[in-house]
mmCIF file of C-alpha atoms in Angstrom:
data_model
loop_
_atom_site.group_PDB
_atom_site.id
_atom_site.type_symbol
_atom_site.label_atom_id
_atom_site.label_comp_id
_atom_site.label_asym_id
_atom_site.label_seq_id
_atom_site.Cartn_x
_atom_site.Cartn_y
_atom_site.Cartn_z
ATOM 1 C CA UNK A 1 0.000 0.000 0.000
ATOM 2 C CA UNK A 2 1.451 3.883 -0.768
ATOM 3 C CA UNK A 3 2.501 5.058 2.507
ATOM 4 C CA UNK A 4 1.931 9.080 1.740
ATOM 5 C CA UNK A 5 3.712 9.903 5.084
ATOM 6 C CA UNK A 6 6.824 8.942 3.326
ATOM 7 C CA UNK A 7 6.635 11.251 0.603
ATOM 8 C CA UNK A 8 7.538 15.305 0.989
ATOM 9 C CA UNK A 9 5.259 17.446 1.796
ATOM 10 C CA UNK A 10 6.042 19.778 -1.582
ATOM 11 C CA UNK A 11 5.292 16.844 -3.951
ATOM 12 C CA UNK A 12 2.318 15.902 -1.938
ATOM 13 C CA UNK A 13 1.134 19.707 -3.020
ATOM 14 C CA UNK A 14 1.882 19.339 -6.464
ATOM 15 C CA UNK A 15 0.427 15.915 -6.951
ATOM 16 C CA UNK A 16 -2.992 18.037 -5.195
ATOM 17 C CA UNK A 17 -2.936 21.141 -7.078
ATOM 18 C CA UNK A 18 -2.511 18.434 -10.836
ATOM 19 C CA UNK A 19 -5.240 16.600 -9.747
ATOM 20 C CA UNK A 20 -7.429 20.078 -9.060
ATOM 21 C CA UNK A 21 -6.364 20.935 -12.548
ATOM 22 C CA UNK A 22 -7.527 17.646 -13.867
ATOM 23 C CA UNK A 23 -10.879 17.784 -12.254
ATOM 24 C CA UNK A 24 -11.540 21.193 -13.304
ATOM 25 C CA UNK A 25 -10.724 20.235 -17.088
ATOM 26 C CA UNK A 26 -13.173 17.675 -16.943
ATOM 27 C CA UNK A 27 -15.774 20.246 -15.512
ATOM 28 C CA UNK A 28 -15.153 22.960 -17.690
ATOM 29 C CA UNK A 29 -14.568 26.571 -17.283
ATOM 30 C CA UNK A 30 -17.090 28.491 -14.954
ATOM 31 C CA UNK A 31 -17.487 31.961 -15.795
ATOM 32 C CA UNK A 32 -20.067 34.772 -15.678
ATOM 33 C CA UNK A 33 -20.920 36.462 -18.960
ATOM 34 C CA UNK A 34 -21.652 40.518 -19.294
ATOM 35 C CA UNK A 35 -25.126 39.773 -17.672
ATOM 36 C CA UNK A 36 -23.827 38.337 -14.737
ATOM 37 C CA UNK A 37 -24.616 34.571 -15.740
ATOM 38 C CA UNK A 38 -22.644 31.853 -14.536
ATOM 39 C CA UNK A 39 -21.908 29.893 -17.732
ATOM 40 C CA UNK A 40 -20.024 26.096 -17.803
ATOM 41 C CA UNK A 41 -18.048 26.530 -20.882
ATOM 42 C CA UNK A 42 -16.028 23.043 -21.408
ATOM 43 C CA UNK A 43 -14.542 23.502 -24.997
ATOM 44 C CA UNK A 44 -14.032 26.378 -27.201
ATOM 45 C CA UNK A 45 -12.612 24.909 -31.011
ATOM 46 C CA UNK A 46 -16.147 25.778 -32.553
ATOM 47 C CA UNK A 47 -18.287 29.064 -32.071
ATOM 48 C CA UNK A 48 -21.050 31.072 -33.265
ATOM 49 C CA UNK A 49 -21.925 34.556 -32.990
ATOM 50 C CA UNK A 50 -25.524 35.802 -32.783
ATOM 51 C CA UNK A 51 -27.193 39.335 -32.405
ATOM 52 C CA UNK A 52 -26.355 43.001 -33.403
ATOM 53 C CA UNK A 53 -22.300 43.553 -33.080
ATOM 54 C CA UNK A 54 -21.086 39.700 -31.757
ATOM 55 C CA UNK A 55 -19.300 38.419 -35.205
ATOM 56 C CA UNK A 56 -17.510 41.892 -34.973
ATOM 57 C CA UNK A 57 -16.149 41.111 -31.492
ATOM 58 C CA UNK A 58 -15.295 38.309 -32.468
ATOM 59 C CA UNK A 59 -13.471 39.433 -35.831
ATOM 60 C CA UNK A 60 -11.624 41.905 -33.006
ATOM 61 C CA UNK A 61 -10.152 38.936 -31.445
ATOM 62 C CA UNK A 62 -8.802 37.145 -34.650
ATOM 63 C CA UNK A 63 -11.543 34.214 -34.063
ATOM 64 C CA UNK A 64 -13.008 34.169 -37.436
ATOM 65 C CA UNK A 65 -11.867 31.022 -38.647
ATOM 66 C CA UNK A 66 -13.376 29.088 -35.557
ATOM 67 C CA UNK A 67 -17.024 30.555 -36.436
ATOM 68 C CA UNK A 68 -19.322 27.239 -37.819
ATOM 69 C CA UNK A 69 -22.507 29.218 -38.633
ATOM 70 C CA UNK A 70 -23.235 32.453 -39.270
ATOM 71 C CA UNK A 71 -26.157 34.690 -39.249
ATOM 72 C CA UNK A 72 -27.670 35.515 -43.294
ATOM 73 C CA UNK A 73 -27.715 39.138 -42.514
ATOM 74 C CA UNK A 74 -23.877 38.913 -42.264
ATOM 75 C CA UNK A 75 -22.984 37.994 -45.391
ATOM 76 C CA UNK A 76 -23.992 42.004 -46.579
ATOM 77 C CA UNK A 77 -20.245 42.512 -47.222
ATOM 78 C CA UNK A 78 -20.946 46.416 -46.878
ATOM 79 C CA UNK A 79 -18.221 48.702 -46.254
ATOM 80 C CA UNK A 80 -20.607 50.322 -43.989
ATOM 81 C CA UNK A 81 -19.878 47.473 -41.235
ATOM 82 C CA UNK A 82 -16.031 47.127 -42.053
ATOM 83 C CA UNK A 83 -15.689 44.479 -39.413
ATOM 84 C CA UNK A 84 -17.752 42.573 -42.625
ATOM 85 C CA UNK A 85 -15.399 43.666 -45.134
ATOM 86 C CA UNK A 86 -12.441 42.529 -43.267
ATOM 87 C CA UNK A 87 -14.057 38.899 -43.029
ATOM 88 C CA UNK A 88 -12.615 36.371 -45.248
ATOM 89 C CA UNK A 89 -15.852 36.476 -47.955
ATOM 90 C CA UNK A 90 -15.092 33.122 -49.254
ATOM 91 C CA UNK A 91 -14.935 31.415 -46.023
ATOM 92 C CA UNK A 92 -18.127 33.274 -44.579
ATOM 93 C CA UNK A 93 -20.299 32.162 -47.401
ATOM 94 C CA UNK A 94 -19.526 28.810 -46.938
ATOM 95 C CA UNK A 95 -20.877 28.687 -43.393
ATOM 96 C CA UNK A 96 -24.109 27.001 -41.894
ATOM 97 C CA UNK A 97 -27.632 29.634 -41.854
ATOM 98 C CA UNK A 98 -27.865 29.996 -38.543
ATOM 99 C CA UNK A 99 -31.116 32.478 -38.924
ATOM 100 C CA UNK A 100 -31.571 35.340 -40.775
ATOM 101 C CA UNK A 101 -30.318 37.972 -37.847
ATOM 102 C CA UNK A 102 -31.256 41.154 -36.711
ATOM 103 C CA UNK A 103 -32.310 42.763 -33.103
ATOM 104 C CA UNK A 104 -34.738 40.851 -31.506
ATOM 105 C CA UNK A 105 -34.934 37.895 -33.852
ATOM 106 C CA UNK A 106 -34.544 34.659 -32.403
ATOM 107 C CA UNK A 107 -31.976 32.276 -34.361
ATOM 108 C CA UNK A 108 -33.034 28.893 -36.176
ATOM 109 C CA UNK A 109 -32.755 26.292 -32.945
ATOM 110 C CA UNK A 110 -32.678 23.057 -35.194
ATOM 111 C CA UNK A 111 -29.558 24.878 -37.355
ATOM 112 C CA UNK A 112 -27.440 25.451 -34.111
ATOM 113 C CA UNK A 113 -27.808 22.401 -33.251
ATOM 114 C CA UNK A 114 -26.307 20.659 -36.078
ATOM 115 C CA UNK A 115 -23.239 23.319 -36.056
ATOM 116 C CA UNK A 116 -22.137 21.528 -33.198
ATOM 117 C CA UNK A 117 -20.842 24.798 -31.945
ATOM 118 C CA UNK A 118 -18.580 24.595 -28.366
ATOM 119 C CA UNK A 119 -20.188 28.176 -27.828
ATOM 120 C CA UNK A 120 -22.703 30.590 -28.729
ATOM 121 C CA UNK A 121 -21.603 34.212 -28.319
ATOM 122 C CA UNK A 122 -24.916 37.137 -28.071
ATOM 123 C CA UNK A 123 -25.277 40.574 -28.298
ATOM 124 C CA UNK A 124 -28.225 42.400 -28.015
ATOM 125 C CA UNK A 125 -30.089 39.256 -26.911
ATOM 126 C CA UNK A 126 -32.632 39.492 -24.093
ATOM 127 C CA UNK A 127 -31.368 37.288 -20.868
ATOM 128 C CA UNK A 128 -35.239 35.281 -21.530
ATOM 129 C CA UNK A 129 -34.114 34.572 -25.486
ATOM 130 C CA UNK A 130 -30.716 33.191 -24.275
ATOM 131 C CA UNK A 131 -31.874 30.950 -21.223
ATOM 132 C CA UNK A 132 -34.473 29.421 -23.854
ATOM 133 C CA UNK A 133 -31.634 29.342 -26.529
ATOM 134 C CA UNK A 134 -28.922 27.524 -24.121
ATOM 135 C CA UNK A 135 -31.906 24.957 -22.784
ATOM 136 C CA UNK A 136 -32.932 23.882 -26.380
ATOM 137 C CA UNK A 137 -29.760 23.917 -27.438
ATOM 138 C CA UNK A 138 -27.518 22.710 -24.693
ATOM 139 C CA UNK A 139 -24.847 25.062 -26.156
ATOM 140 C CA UNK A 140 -23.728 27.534 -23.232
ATOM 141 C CA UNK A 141 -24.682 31.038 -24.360
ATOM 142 C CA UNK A 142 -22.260 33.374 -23.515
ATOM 143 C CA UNK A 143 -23.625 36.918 -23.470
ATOM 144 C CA UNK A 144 -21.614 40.437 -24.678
ATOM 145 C CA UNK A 145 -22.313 43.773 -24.682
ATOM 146 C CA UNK A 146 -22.123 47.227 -26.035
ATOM 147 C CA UNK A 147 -23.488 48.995 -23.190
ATOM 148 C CA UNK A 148 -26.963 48.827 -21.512
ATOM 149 C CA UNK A 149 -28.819 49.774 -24.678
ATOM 150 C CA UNK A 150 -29.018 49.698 -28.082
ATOM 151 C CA UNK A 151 -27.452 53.281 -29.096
ATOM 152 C CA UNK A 152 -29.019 54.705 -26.077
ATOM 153 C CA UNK A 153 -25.969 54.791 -23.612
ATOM 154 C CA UNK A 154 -23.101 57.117 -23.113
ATOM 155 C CA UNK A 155 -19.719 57.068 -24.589
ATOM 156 C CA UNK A 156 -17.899 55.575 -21.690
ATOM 157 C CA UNK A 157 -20.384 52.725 -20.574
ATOM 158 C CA UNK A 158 -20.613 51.886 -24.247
ATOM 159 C CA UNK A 159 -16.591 51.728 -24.297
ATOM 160 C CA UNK A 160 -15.946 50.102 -21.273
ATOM 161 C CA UNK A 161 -18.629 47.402 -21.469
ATOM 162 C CA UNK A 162 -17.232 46.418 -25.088
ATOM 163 C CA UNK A 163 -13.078 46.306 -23.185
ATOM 164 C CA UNK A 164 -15.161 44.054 -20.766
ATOM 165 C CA UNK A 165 -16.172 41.325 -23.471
ATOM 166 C CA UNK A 166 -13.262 41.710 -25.128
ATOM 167 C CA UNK A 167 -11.636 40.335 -22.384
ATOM 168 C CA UNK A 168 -14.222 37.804 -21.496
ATOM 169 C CA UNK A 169 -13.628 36.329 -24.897
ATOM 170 C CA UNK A 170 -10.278 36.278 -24.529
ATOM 171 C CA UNK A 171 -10.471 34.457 -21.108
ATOM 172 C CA UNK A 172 -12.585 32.182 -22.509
ATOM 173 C CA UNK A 173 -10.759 31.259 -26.032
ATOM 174 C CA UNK A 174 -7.639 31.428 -24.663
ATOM 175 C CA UNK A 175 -6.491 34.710 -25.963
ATOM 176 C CA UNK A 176 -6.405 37.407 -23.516
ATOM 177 C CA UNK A 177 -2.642 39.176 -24.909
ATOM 178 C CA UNK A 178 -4.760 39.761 -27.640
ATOM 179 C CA UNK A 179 -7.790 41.164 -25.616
ATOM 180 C CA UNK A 180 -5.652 43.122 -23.361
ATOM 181 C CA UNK A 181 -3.780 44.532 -26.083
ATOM 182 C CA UNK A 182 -6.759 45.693 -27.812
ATOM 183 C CA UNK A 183 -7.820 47.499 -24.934
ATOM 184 C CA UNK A 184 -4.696 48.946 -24.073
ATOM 185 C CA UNK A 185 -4.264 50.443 -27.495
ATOM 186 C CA UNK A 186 -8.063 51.851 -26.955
ATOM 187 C CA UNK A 187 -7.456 52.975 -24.190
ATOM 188 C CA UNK A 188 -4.379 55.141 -25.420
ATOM 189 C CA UNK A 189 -6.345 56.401 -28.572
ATOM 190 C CA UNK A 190 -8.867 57.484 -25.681
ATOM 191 C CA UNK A 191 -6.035 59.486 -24.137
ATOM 192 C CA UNK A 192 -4.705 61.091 -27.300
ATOM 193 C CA UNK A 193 -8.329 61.962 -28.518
ATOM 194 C CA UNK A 194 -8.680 63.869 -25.215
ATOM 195 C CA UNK A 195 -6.186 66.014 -26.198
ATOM 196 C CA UNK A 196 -6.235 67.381 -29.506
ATOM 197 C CA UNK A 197 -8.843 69.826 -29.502
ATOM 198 C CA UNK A 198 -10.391 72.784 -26.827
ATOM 199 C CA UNK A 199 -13.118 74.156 -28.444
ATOM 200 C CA UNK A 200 -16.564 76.095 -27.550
ATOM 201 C CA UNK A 201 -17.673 75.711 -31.560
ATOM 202 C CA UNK A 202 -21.378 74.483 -31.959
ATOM 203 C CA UNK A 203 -21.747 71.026 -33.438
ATOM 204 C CA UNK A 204 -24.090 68.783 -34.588
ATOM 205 C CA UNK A 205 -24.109 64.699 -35.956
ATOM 206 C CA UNK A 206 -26.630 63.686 -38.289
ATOM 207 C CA UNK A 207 -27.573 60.700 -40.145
ATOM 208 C CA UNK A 208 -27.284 57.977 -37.023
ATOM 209 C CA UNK A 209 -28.428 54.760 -38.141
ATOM 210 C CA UNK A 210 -30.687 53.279 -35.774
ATOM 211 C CA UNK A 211 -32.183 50.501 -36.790
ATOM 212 C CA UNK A 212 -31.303 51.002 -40.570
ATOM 213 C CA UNK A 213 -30.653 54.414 -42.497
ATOM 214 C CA UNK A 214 -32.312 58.028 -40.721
ATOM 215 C CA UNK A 215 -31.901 61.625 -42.364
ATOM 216 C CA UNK A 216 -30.403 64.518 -40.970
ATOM 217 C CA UNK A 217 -32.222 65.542 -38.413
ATOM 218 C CA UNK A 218 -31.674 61.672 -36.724
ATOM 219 C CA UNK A 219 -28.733 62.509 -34.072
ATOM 220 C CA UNK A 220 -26.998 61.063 -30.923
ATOM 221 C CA UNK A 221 -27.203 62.830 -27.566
ATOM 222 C CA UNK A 222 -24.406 61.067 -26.088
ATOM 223 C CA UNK A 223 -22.017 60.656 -29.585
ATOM 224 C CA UNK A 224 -18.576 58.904 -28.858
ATOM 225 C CA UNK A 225 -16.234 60.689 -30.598
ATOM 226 C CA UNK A 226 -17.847 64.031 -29.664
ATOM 227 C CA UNK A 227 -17.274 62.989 -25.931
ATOM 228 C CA UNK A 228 -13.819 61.820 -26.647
ATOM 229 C CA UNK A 229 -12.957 65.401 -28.089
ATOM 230 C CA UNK A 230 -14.628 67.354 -25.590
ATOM 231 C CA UNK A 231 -17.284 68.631 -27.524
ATOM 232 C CA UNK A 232 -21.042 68.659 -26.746
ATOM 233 C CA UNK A 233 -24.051 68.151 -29.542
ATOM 234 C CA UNK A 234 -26.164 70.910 -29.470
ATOM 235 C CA UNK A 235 -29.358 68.967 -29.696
ATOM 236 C CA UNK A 236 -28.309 67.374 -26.330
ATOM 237 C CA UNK A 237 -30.635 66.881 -23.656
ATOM 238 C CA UNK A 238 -31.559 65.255 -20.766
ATOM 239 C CA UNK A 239 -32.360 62.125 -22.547
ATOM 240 C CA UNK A 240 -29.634 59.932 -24.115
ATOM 241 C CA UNK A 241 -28.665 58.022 -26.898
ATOM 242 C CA UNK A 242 -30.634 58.135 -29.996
ATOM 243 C CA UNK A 243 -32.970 61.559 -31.049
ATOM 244 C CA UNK A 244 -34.824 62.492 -33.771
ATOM 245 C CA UNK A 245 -35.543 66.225 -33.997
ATOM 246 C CA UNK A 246 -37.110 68.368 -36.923
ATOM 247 C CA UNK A 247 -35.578 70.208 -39.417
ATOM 248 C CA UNK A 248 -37.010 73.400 -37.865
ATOM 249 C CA UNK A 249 -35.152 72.618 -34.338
ATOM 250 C CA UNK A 250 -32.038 72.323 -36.109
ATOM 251 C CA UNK A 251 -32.317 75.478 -38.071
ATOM 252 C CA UNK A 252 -32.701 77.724 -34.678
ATOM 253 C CA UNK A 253 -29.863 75.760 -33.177
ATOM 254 C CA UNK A 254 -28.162 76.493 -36.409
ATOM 255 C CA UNK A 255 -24.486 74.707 -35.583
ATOM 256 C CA UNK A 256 -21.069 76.291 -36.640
ATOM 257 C CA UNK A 257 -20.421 72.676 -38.230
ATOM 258 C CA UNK A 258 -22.296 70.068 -39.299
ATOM 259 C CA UNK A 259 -21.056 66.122 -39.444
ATOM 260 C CA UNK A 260 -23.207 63.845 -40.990
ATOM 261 C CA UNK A 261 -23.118 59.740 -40.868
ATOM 262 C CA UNK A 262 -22.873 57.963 -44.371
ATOM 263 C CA UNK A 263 -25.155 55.329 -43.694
ATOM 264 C CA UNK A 264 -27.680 57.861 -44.196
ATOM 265 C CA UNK A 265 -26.319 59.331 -47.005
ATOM 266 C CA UNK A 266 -28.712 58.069 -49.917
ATOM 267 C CA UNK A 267 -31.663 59.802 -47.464
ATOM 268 C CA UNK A 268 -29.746 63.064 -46.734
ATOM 269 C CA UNK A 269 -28.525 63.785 -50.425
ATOM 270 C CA UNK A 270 -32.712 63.278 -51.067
ATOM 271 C CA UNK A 271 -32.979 65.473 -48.206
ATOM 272 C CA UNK A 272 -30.863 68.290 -49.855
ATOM 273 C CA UNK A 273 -32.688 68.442 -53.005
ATOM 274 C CA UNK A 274 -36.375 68.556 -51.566
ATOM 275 C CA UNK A 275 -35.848 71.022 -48.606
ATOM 276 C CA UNK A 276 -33.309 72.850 -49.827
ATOM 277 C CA UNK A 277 -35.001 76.399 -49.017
ATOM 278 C CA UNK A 278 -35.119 75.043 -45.307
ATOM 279 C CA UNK A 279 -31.391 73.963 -45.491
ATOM 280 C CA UNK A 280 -30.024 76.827 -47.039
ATOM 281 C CA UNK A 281 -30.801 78.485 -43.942
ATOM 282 C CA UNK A 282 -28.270 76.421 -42.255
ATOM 283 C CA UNK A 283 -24.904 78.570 -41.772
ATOM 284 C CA UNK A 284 -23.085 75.621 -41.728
ATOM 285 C CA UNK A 285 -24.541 75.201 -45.193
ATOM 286 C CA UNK A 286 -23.880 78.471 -46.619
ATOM 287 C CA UNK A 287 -20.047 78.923 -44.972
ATOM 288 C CA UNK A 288 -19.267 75.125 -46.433
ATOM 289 C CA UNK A 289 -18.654 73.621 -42.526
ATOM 290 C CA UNK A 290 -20.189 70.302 -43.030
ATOM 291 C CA UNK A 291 -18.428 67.441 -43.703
ATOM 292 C CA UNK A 292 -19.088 63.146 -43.648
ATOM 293 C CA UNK A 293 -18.108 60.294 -41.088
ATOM 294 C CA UNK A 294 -17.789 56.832 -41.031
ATOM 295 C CA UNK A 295 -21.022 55.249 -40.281
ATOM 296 C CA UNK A 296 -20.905 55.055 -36.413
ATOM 297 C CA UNK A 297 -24.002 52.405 -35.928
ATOM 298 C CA UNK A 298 -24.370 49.094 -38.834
ATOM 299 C CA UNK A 299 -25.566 46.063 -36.727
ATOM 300 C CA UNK A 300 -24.651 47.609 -33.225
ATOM 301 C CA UNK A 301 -21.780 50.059 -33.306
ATOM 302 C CA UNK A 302 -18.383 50.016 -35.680
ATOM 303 C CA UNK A 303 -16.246 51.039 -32.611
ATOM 304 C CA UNK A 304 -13.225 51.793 -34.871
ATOM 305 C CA UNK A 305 -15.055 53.849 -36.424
ATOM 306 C CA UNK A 306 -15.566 56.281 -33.010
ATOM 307 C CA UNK A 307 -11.793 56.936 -32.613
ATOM 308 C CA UNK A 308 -11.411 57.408 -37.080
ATOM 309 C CA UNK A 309 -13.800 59.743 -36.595
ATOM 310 C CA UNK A 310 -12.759 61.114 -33.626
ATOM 311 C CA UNK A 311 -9.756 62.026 -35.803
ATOM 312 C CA UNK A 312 -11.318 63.455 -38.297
ATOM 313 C CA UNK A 313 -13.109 65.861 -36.455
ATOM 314 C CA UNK A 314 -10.310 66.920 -34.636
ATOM 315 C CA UNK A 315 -8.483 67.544 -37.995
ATOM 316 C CA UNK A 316 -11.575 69.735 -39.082
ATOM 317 C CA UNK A 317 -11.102 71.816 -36.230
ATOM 318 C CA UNK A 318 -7.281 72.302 -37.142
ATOM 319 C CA UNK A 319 -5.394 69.818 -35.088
ATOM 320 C CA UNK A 320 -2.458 67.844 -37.444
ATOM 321 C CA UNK A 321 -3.451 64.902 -38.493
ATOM 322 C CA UNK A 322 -2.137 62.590 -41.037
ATOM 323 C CA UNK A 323 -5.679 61.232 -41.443
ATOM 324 C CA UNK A 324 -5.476 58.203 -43.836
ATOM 325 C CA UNK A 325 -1.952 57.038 -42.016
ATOM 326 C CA UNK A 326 -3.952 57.144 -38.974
ATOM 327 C CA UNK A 327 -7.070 55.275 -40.163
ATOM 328 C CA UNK A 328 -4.611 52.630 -41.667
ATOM 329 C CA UNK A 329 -3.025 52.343 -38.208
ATOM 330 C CA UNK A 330 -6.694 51.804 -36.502
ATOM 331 C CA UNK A 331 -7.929 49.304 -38.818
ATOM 332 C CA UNK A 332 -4.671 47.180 -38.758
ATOM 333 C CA UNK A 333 -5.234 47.162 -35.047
ATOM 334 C CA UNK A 334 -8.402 45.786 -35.068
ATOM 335 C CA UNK A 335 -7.897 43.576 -38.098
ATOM 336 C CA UNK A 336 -5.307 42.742 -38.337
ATOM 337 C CA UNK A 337 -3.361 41.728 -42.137
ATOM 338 C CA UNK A 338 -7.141 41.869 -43.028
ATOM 339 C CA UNK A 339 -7.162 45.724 -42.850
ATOM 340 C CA UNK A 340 -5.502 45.518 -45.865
ATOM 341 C CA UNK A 341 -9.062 44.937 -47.939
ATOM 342 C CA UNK A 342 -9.508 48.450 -46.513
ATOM 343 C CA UNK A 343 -6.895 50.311 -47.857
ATOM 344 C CA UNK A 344 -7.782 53.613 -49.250
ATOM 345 C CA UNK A 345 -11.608 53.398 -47.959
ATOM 346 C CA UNK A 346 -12.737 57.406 -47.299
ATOM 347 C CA UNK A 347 -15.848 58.892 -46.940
ATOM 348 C CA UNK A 348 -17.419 61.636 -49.350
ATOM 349 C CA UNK A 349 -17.523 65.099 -49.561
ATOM 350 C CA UNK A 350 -20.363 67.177 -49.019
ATOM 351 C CA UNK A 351 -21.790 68.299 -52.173
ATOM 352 C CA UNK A 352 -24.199 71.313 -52.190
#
């Protein structure tokens, strides 16, 4: 019989501490997801992304080629959503229907089954759709976020929230130097940002997405890369996130400069033909101070997008800024070699 009395204390410890290891292998990883769940996760070679903004995450983190299914309103290779563009297209296409996608919309059951996915990431998925989606499944559901809303939240909760999952995914498929070193580079573009401009200027954002293309006079209380910069919209109020105002409000505001999203662009170039009496009343309009961003909302928010814009602004306002060197820079961060397939994207300019 093994006599442990004979054997030294330190390799008594170690033999312990393997066999802990062992036992939690064979359990799986417990962790709790961005709603406070505890999840069981006990492999991670195959995933799937569901909801407004997870496949982007998830694109962040270089985990692409592990995805088995993918939601049919993803394969819209838009440059609009550049996470999308940055995808490998032929790979993509060739993936399981998980469901056709969108907010709300509750993915085909019967399709993630037979992906025989390790893990199901969600964004923008109610806590009752993933509970029902993990116990018909019996995939763990792993839930992300962009903040507490759906464009509704403020700069820094939006932010911080998406450092949070970007780190929970890296915990979870074994890449956190990757997750940390995305958010450490955020963080310092967050820093920088902070201190290009001081100005008292009047500005407005127009053309927020929400929920699919708006016009001009669809804005953003709490815009990112306003915040970052220091700048306030002056259509803010007490209520955050998303706003639609009329054309009328926005003429007796009447902002020094204008910045308008290009997701909407098809609507506001409309817009510019049919009210043009009203717009022409705009001194932004008339003194040629309103220029385009990258859209900041496609399927939940393009966060690169917030500091490239964030940029531009600042450039507009006369800080020096090698602006396609640095947009190059951000989307090789994010992307990786992939950024490449968006090499000399730029927005338009305005055309009266």
């Amino acid at each position: 019989m093994l006599q442990w009395c004979n054997f030294p204390r330190g390799l008594i410890m170690r033999l312990v501490f393997i066999f802990m290891l062992f036992c939690s292998y064979l359990s799986g990883m417990d962790i709790k997801d961005m709603l406070q769940r505890e999840v069981v996760i006990k492999d991670n070679k195959k995933i799937v992304a569901i909801g407004p903004g997870a496949l982007r995450l998830l694109t962040y983190m270089n985990l692409q080629d592990r995805v088995v299914g993918v939601e049919n309103i993803e394969l819209s290779f838009d440059s609009k959503s550049t996470y999308r563009v940055a995808l490998n297209k032929n790979t993509i296409e060739k993936l399981p229907i998980i469901g056709e996608g969108g907010a709300g919309k509750i993915p085909n059951l019967e399709a993630l089954i037979e992906t025989n996915a390790d893990i199901i990431f969600a964004s923008f998925v109610s806590p009752e759709q993933i509970e029902m989606i993990q116990s018909k499944t019996k995939i763990p559901v792993v839930a992300l976020s962009y903040g507490a809303g759906y464009g509704s939240v403020t700069n820094q909760d939006k932010l911080n929230d998406v450092k949070k999952s970007l780190l929970l995914i890296g915990e979870i498929m074994g890449n956190t130097q990757r997750a940390k070193e995305l958010v450490e580079y955020m963080d310092g573009l967050e820093n920088e940002i902070k201190t290009l401009i001081k100005s008292d200027k009047k500005v407005y954002i127009g053309g927020i997405g929400y929920k699919g293309a708006r016009g001009i006079t669809s804005t953003e209380s709490d815009y990112p890369s306003f915040e970052l910069l220091g700048l306030k919209n002056s259509v803010a109020s007490k209520v955050s996130g998303h706003l639609d105002i009329s054309l009328e409000e926005l003429i007796s505001i009447n902002p020094d400069f204008i910045f308008l999203d290009m997701l909407g662009k098809k609507i506001i170039d409309e817009e510019v033909v049919s009210k043009k009496t009203l717009i022409n009343l705009l001194d932004a309009y008339k003194n040629s101070k309103i220029l385009w961003l990258y859209p900041y909302n496609f399927y939940n928010t393009n966060i690169e997008n917030i500091y490239i814009n964030s940029y531009i602004i600042a450039s507009t306002f006369g800080a020096d800024i090698n602006i396609e060197a640095k947009q190059q820079e951000i989307f090789t961060k994010f992307f990786g070699e992939s950024a490449e397939k968006l090499k000399g994207l730029k927005t338009a300019k305005f055309d009266k």
